[in-house]
Tab-separated table of C-alpha atoms in Angstrom:
chain	number	residue	atom	x	y	z
A	1	UNK	CA	5.058	90.582	9.030
A	2	UNK	CA	4.423	94.482	8.601
A	3	UNK	CA	0.664	94.997	7.982
A	4	UNK	CA	1.437	98.668	7.479
A	5	UNK	CA	3.065	98.097	4.217
A	6	UNK	CA	0.464	95.695	2.807
A	7	UNK	CA	-2.462	96.829	0.407
A	8	UNK	CA	-5.571	97.104	2.625
A	9	UNK	CA	-8.387	98.544	0.267
A	10	UNK	CA	-11.073	98.570	3.076
A	11	UNK	CA	-14.218	97.011	4.291
A	12	UNK	CA	-14.881	93.436	3.310
A	13	UNK	CA	-18.369	94.648	2.162
A	14	UNK	CA	-19.582	98.015	1.678
A	15	UNK	CA	-23.396	98.700	1.314
A	16	UNK	CA	-24.781	102.183	0.537
A	17	UNK	CA	-28.253	103.398	-0.240
A	18	UNK	CA	-31.257	105.021	0.819
A	19	UNK	CA	-33.118	103.310	3.754
A	20	UNK	CA	-30.550	100.555	3.665
A	21	UNK	CA	-30.780	100.036	7.638
A	22	UNK	CA	-34.217	98.708	7.227
A	23	UNK	CA	-32.216	95.546	6.103
A	24	UNK	CA	-30.162	95.386	9.346
A	25	UNK	CA	-31.706	92.199	10.702
A	26	UNK	CA	-30.761	90.227	7.725
A	27	UNK	CA	-27.290	91.518	7.943
A	28	UNK	CA	-27.181	90.481	11.430
A	29	UNK	CA	-28.729	87.139	10.973
A	30	UNK	CA	-25.453	85.145	10.530
A	31	UNK	CA	-24.316	86.070	14.105
A	32	UNK	CA	-25.548	84.740	17.425
A	33	UNK	CA	-23.251	86.437	19.945
A	34	UNK	CA	-23.501	90.323	19.273
A	35	UNK	CA	-22.565	93.332	21.296
A	36	UNK	CA	-23.100	96.943	20.541
A	37	UNK	CA	-20.669	99.824	20.986
A	38	UNK	CA	-21.890	103.393	20.681
A	39	UNK	CA	-22.007	106.827	22.289
A	40	UNK	CA	-24.915	108.865	23.902
A	41	UNK	CA	-25.485	111.161	20.936
A	42	UNK	CA	-24.985	108.215	18.417
A	43	UNK	CA	-27.376	105.910	20.180
A	44	UNK	CA	-30.023	108.776	20.317
A	45	UNK	CA	-29.603	109.375	16.559
A	46	UNK	CA	-29.904	105.704	15.632
A	47	UNK	CA	-32.824	105.154	17.697
A	48	UNK	CA	-34.569	108.312	16.321
A	49	UNK	CA	-34.124	107.003	12.789
A	50	UNK	CA	-34.370	103.160	13.205
A	51	UNK	CA	-37.185	103.079	15.629
A	52	UNK	CA	-36.812	99.495	16.462
A	53	UNK	CA	-35.108	97.900	19.499
A	54	UNK	CA	-31.895	96.172	19.188
A	55	UNK	CA	-31.897	93.417	21.752
A	56	UNK	CA	-28.184	92.907	22.321
A	57	UNK	CA	-26.034	93.994	25.090
A	58	UNK	CA	-24.952	97.637	24.562
A	59	UNK	CA	-21.687	99.415	25.817
A	60	UNK	CA	-20.889	103.016	25.697
A	61	UNK	CA	-17.288	104.204	24.965
A	62	UNK	CA	-15.793	106.984	27.134
A	63	UNK	CA	-15.211	109.622	24.383
A	64	UNK	CA	-11.444	109.104	24.160
A	65	UNK	CA	-10.845	106.529	21.414
A	66	UNK	CA	-7.995	105.194	23.783
A	67	UNK	CA	-6.629	101.863	23.889
A	68	UNK	CA	-7.354	101.617	27.679
A	69	UNK	CA	-11.003	102.274	27.036
A	70	UNK	CA	-11.017	99.532	24.383
A	71	UNK	CA	-9.474	96.820	26.663
A	72	UNK	CA	-11.900	98.020	29.544
A	73	UNK	CA	-14.857	97.334	27.198
A	74	UNK	CA	-13.461	94.183	25.875
A	75	UNK	CA	-13.103	92.858	29.286
A	76	UNK	CA	-16.851	93.863	30.119
A	77	UNK	CA	-18.148	92.123	26.904
A	78	UNK	CA	-15.979	88.913	27.543
A	79	UNK	CA	-16.859	87.297	24.299
A	80	UNK	CA	-18.558	88.212	20.836
A	81	UNK	CA	-18.749	86.897	17.420
A	82	UNK	CA	-19.648	90.402	16.228
A	83	UNK	CA	-19.111	93.964	17.280
A	84	UNK	CA	-21.779	96.309	16.079
A	85	UNK	CA	-20.446	99.997	16.126
A	86	UNK	CA	-22.923	102.690	15.849
A	87	UNK	CA	-21.447	106.048	15.901
A	88	UNK	CA	-18.742	108.563	14.634
A	89	UNK	CA	-15.000	108.102	14.259
A	90	UNK	CA	-14.069	107.772	17.776
A	91	UNK	CA	-16.866	105.114	18.666
A	92	UNK	CA	-15.865	103.177	15.509
A	93	UNK	CA	-12.076	103.368	16.205
A	94	UNK	CA	-12.828	102.211	19.893
A	95	UNK	CA	-14.961	99.289	18.533
A	96	UNK	CA	-12.172	98.328	16.119
A	97	UNK	CA	-9.715	97.879	18.924
A	98	UNK	CA	-12.486	96.004	20.895
A	99	UNK	CA	-13.033	93.681	18.110
A	100	UNK	CA	-9.328	93.135	17.682
A	101	UNK	CA	-9.028	92.267	21.460
A	102	UNK	CA	-11.795	89.971	21.043
A	103	UNK	CA	-10.933	88.398	17.793
A	104	UNK	CA	-14.443	89.309	16.681
A	105	UNK	CA	-15.910	90.637	13.371
A	106	UNK	CA	-16.862	94.296	13.169
A	107	UNK	CA	-20.159	95.703	11.473
A	108	UNK	CA	-20.179	99.452	11.301
A	109	UNK	CA	-23.011	101.893	11.072
A	110	UNK	CA	-21.835	105.383	10.786
A	111	UNK	CA	-24.097	108.090	12.226
A	112	UNK	CA	-21.960	110.947	10.773
A	113	UNK	CA	-20.449	111.813	7.426
A	114	UNK	CA	-17.003	112.933	8.900
A	115	UNK	CA	-14.082	110.509	7.911
A	116	UNK	CA	-13.231	107.135	6.605
A	117	UNK	CA	-13.072	105.418	10.006
A	118	UNK	CA	-16.071	103.296	9.134
A	119	UNK	CA	-14.362	101.755	6.095
A	120	UNK	CA	-10.671	101.268	6.991
A	121	UNK	CA	-8.665	98.951	9.231
A	122	UNK	CA	-6.760	101.941	10.624
A	123	UNK	CA	-7.515	103.483	13.939
A	124	UNK	CA	-6.462	106.870	15.491
A	125	UNK	CA	-5.599	105.978	18.941
A	126	UNK	CA	-5.555	108.701	21.638
A	127	UNK	CA	-4.313	109.009	25.167
A	128	UNK	CA	-7.197	108.753	27.886
A	129	UNK	CA	-6.884	112.692	28.025
A	130	UNK	CA	-7.711	112.777	24.419
A	131	UNK	CA	-4.300	113.967	22.981
A	132	UNK	CA	-2.995	112.026	20.084
A	133	UNK	CA	-0.914	108.786	20.568
A	134	UNK	CA	-0.600	106.837	17.435
A	135	UNK	CA	-2.078	105.331	14.450
A	136	UNK	CA	-2.957	101.864	14.777
A	137	UNK	CA	-3.355	99.123	12.267
A	138	UNK	CA	-5.937	96.400	12.834
A	139	UNK	CA	-5.508	92.902	11.359
A	140	UNK	CA	-9.159	92.832	9.946
A	141	UNK	CA	-11.003	95.607	8.176
A	142	UNK	CA	-14.587	95.962	8.974
A	143	UNK	CA	-16.788	92.857	7.993
A	144	UNK	CA	-19.580	95.164	6.638
A	145	UNK	CA	-19.929	98.934	6.494
A	146	UNK	CA	-23.770	100.037	6.232
A	147	UNK	CA	-24.177	103.522	4.827
A	148	UNK	CA	-27.732	104.780	4.844
A	149	UNK	CA	-27.956	108.082	2.898
A	150	UNK	CA	-31.356	109.039	4.416
A	151	UNK	CA	-30.228	108.486	7.950
A	152	UNK	CA	-26.944	110.401	7.387
A	153	UNK	CA	-28.874	113.399	6.383
A	154	UNK	CA	-28.973	113.983	10.087
A	155	UNK	CA	-25.243	114.761	10.133
A	156	UNK	CA	-24.674	118.190	11.500
A	157	UNK	CA	-23.215	120.567	8.824
A	158	UNK	CA	-20.151	121.207	10.681
A	159	UNK	CA	-19.253	117.562	10.784
A	160	UNK	CA	-20.063	117.269	7.148
A	161	UNK	CA	-17.646	120.118	6.242
A	162	UNK	CA	-15.071	118.610	8.539
A	163	UNK	CA	-15.238	115.449	6.591
A	164	UNK	CA	-14.753	117.181	3.299
A	165	UNK	CA	-11.601	118.742	4.755
A	166	UNK	CA	-10.328	115.593	6.059
A	167	UNK	CA	-10.925	113.818	2.767
A	168	UNK	CA	-9.518	116.581	0.571
A	169	UNK	CA	-6.207	116.086	2.280
A	170	UNK	CA	-6.026	112.601	0.589
A	171	UNK	CA	-4.693	114.379	-2.625
A	172	UNK	CA	-2.516	116.839	-1.124
A	173	UNK	CA	-0.779	114.398	1.135
A	174	UNK	CA	-0.162	111.745	-1.337
A	175	UNK	CA	0.883	114.267	-3.914
A	176	UNK	CA	3.460	115.647	-1.506
A	177	UNK	CA	4.838	112.399	-0.565
A	178	UNK	CA	5.125	111.041	-4.018
A	179	UNK	CA	6.027	114.124	-6.132
A	180	UNK	CA	9.825	113.299	-5.841
A	181	UNK	CA	9.425	109.588	-6.608
A	182	UNK	CA	10.723	108.500	-10.066
A	183	UNK	CA	7.924	106.884	-12.031
A	184	UNK	CA	9.721	103.437	-11.938
A	185	UNK	CA	9.571	103.702	-8.194
A	186	UNK	CA	5.841	103.987	-8.157
A	187	UNK	CA	4.245	100.511	-7.919
A	188	UNK	CA	1.113	99.615	-9.611
A	189	UNK	CA	-0.832	100.228	-6.400
A	190	UNK	CA	0.809	103.421	-5.656
A	191	UNK	CA	-0.159	104.728	-9.026
A	192	UNK	CA	-3.830	103.583	-8.357
A	193	UNK	CA	-3.635	105.380	-4.855
A	194	UNK	CA	-2.659	108.481	-6.599
A	195	UNK	CA	-5.466	108.235	-9.202
A	196	UNK	CA	-7.848	107.610	-6.570
A	197	UNK	CA	-6.719	110.611	-4.451
A	198	UNK	CA	-6.956	112.782	-7.643
A	199	UNK	CA	-10.440	111.652	-8.319
A	200	UNK	CA	-11.378	112.254	-4.698
A	201	UNK	CA	-10.057	115.875	-5.015
A	202	UNK	CA	-11.938	116.608	-8.235
A	203	UNK	CA	-15.221	115.126	-7.036
A	204	UNK	CA	-15.167	117.240	-3.835
A	205	UNK	CA	-14.274	120.568	-5.523
A	206	UNK	CA	-17.157	119.813	-7.911
A	207	UNK	CA	-19.856	118.260	-5.599
A	208	UNK	CA	-19.172	119.533	-2.113
A	209	UNK	CA	-21.010	122.811	-2.378
A	210	UNK	CA	-24.114	121.316	-3.755
A	211	UNK	CA	-23.952	118.526	-1.482
A	212	UNK	CA	-23.810	120.949	1.652
A	213	UNK	CA	-26.887	122.631	0.413
A	214	UNK	CA	-28.696	119.214	-0.102
A	215	UNK	CA	-27.783	118.427	3.478
A	216	UNK	CA	-29.169	121.641	4.510
A	217	UNK	CA	-32.302	120.901	2.516
A	218	UNK	CA	-32.410	117.354	3.865
A	219	UNK	CA	-32.378	115.907	0.337
A	220	UNK	CA	-30.412	112.787	-0.414
A	221	UNK	CA	-29.385	113.762	-3.974
A	222	UNK	CA	-26.798	112.145	-6.226
A	223	UNK	CA	-24.299	114.774	-5.345
A	224	UNK	CA	-24.945	114.272	-1.588
A	225	UNK	CA	-24.517	110.534	-1.986
A	226	UNK	CA	-21.288	110.840	-4.006
A	227	UNK	CA	-19.710	113.039	-1.395
A	228	UNK	CA	-20.955	110.586	1.303
A	229	UNK	CA	-19.360	107.710	-0.298
A	230	UNK	CA	-16.255	109.725	-1.067
A	231	UNK	CA	-15.684	110.760	2.517
A	232	UNK	CA	-16.601	107.326	4.082
A	233	UNK	CA	-15.448	104.917	1.461
A	234	UNK	CA	-13.122	106.336	-1.439
A	235	UNK	CA	-11.023	108.124	1.270
A	236	UNK	CA	-9.850	104.970	2.623
A	237	UNK	CA	-8.768	103.635	-0.830
A	238	UNK	CA	-5.865	106.085	-1.129
A	239	UNK	CA	-4.027	104.650	1.712
A	240	UNK	CA	-5.465	101.227	1.256
A	241	UNK	CA	-3.833	100.941	-2.122
A	242	UNK	CA	-0.687	103.186	-1.610
A	243	UNK	CA	-0.066	101.887	1.949
A	244	UNK	CA	2.504	104.522	3.772
A	245	UNK	CA	2.576	106.635	0.734
A	246	UNK	CA	-1.161	107.338	0.838
A	247	UNK	CA	-2.247	107.621	4.532
A	248	UNK	CA	-0.875	110.508	6.212
A	249	UNK	CA	1.542	113.502	5.395
A	250	UNK	CA	2.053	116.975	6.582
A	251	UNK	CA	-1.736	117.832	7.061
A	252	UNK	CA	-2.259	115.070	9.575
A	253	UNK	CA	0.885	115.720	11.352
A	254	UNK	CA	-0.147	119.413	11.919
A	255	UNK	CA	-3.538	117.900	13.173
A	256	UNK	CA	-1.767	115.828	15.716
A	257	UNK	CA	0.383	118.722	16.785
A	258	UNK	CA	-2.691	120.945	17.294
A	259	UNK	CA	-4.209	118.219	19.570
A	260	UNK	CA	-1.612	119.207	22.125
A	261	UNK	CA	-3.265	122.725	22.512
A	262	UNK	CA	-6.314	122.351	24.857
A	263	UNK	CA	-8.152	125.109	22.961
A	264	UNK	CA	-8.341	122.739	19.798
A	265	UNK	CA	-9.782	119.826	21.779
A	266	UNK	CA	-13.408	120.976	20.727
A	267	UNK	CA	-12.313	121.367	17.090
A	268	UNK	CA	-13.330	118.507	14.806
A	269	UNK	CA	-10.646	116.377	13.298
A	270	UNK	CA	-11.267	117.442	9.773
A	271	UNK	CA	-11.070	120.965	10.588
A	272	UNK	CA	-7.591	120.800	11.918
A	273	UNK	CA	-6.484	118.616	8.944
A	274	UNK	CA	-7.792	121.141	6.598
A	275	UNK	CA	-5.674	123.739	8.232
A	276	UNK	CA	-2.886	121.351	8.023
A	277	UNK	CA	-3.235	121.153	4.125
A	278	UNK	CA	-2.426	124.834	3.954
A	279	UNK	CA	0.595	124.531	6.297
A	280	UNK	CA	1.923	121.700	4.154
A	281	UNK	CA	1.397	123.648	1.061
A	282	UNK	CA	3.069	126.627	2.477
A	283	UNK	CA	6.140	124.523	3.506
A	284	UNK	CA	6.407	123.064	-0.091
A	285	UNK	CA	5.947	126.553	-1.535
A	286	UNK	CA	2.829	125.806	-3.381
A	287	UNK	CA	1.240	129.223	-2.797
A	288	UNK	CA	-0.740	129.193	-5.963
A	289	UNK	CA	-2.555	126.122	-4.859
A	290	UNK	CA	-3.271	127.809	-1.615
A	291	UNK	CA	-4.705	130.683	-3.427
A	292	UNK	CA	-7.077	128.352	-5.480
A	293	UNK	CA	-8.157	126.494	-2.417
A	294	UNK	CA	-8.910	129.722	-0.241
A	295	UNK	CA	-12.285	130.596	-2.071
A	296	UNK	CA	-13.414	126.946	-1.635
A	297	UNK	CA	-12.464	126.955	2.067
A	298	UNK	CA	-14.246	130.236	2.645
A	299	UNK	CA	-17.442	129.118	0.886
A	300	UNK	CA	-17.993	125.819	2.806
A	301	UNK	CA	-16.452	127.085	6.098
A	302	UNK	CA	-13.069	125.357	6.391
A	303	UNK	CA	-10.482	127.303	8.587
A	304	UNK	CA	-8.196	129.774	6.887
A	305	UNK	CA	-6.585	130.844	10.146
A	306	UNK	CA	-5.661	129.612	13.583
A	307	UNK	CA	-8.282	131.932	15.027
A	308	UNK	CA	-10.751	129.836	13.084
A	309	UNK	CA	-9.594	126.997	15.415
A	310	UNK	CA	-10.021	129.105	18.450
A	311	UNK	CA	-6.209	129.491	18.633
A	312	UNK	CA	-5.481	133.144	19.058
A	313	UNK	CA	-1.797	133.074	20.358
A	314	UNK	CA	0.262	132.474	17.345
A	315	UNK	CA	3.723	133.077	18.982
A	316	UNK	CA	6.268	130.539	18.507
A	317	UNK	CA	6.190	129.750	22.336
A	318	UNK	CA	2.589	129.119	22.291
A	319	UNK	CA	2.831	126.896	19.186
A	320	UNK	CA	6.026	125.007	20.427
A	321	UNK	CA	3.989	121.779	21.289
A	322	UNK	CA	2.288	121.995	17.976
A	323	UNK	CA	5.330	122.298	15.671
A	324	UNK	CA	7.577	120.065	17.783
A	325	UNK	CA	5.231	117.282	17.614
A	326	UNK	CA	4.505	117.752	13.876
A	327	UNK	CA	8.164	117.665	13.059
A	328	UNK	CA	9.052	114.714	15.260
A	329	UNK	CA	10.649	111.681	13.846
A	330	UNK	CA	7.667	109.485	14.470
A	331	UNK	CA	5.242	111.832	12.733
A	332	UNK	CA	4.216	111.925	9.050
A	333	UNK	CA	5.408	115.379	7.972
A	334	UNK	CA	8.713	113.614	7.280
A	335	UNK	CA	6.996	111.552	4.620
A	336	UNK	CA	6.812	114.998	2.716
A	337	UNK	CA	10.130	116.291	3.761
A	338	UNK	CA	12.559	113.916	5.597
A	339	UNK	CA	14.546	116.847	6.919
A	340	UNK	CA	11.349	118.868	8.361
A	341	UNK	CA	12.124	120.852	11.323
A	342	UNK	CA	9.943	122.669	13.850
A	343	UNK	CA	11.220	126.000	12.748
A	344	UNK	CA	10.183	125.334	9.210
A	345	UNK	CA	6.680	124.294	10.344
A	346	UNK	CA	6.389	127.486	12.224
A	347	UNK	CA	7.496	129.515	9.261
A	348	UNK	CA	4.939	127.785	7.109
A	349	UNK	CA	2.201	128.524	9.805
A	350	UNK	CA	3.213	132.138	9.781
A	351	UNK	CA	3.034	132.132	5.968
A	352	UNK	CA	-0.721	131.093	6.330
A	353	UNK	CA	-1.476	133.448	9.095
A	354	UNK	CA	-0.344	136.585	7.081
A	355	UNK	CA	-1.620	135.601	3.811
């Protein structure tokens, strides 16, 4: 059995709307043994909005999204029917691993609009020192994802922008991976994944700028809600339908490589992925597409240069950990180009840096 090749569309149930968290007790009613996993900031944001006590054992993750921390938390919990994850991507991914360890269901309340972690059965696993380790594939998707658009208006702008960058990669990665596939090689679900990713790209290019303004004005408009559901829900459908053809490509490989530079540890996931989109496009010689994206990047605040990620030394020696990891055989740049080398990735980076 290889669950990485299976169609895994996403959460068992996805509920989205204004003030939907007021119905939380009814969503929890079917479970008796519940444990909460959250973080300090996530917990504060939730309490400020929900204003009711959750009378369940509550555990804090250590910030790493590591398997080691998940095992530690699972040992502390001992037994649970339901793990309730309240937080951002790393909290949620930790909770997924805990739920897997305990054979428990998972309910997710995202506190940020920054990625599709609340929706998918996929986990970004890091080492305890926060360097990237691997992608993990859980046997279960979340039982329920609760997306409260009013609550999520508290998302910091930089996280929202990073979520847009991460989600935009869905189109560029699946297009890069599948462009050389003959039509008869594309299964029905791969074609659906491609169509989903194209719809995501178009929606973000149309709605992202007004949605950011709506966030700043604290208004849960239709544009804001569409972008929210795109980042959290639709983003997971691309890989859910197309499996390995639609999950990660060059952009995420560059992100993973950048995690080996300490200067980037405080940079948000989606910001590094957005830079990776440009590197992938430079490698595939899609310079016209880069020029189309540059005004959009500049308008919403996505990184156009490594200096925007606090990386100022762009010499080959300084970037060796980045390019060697991104080009490694177990990374996903080889989904775009099976013969990718570290030198080619460095040349692509230099193309971006000198545009």
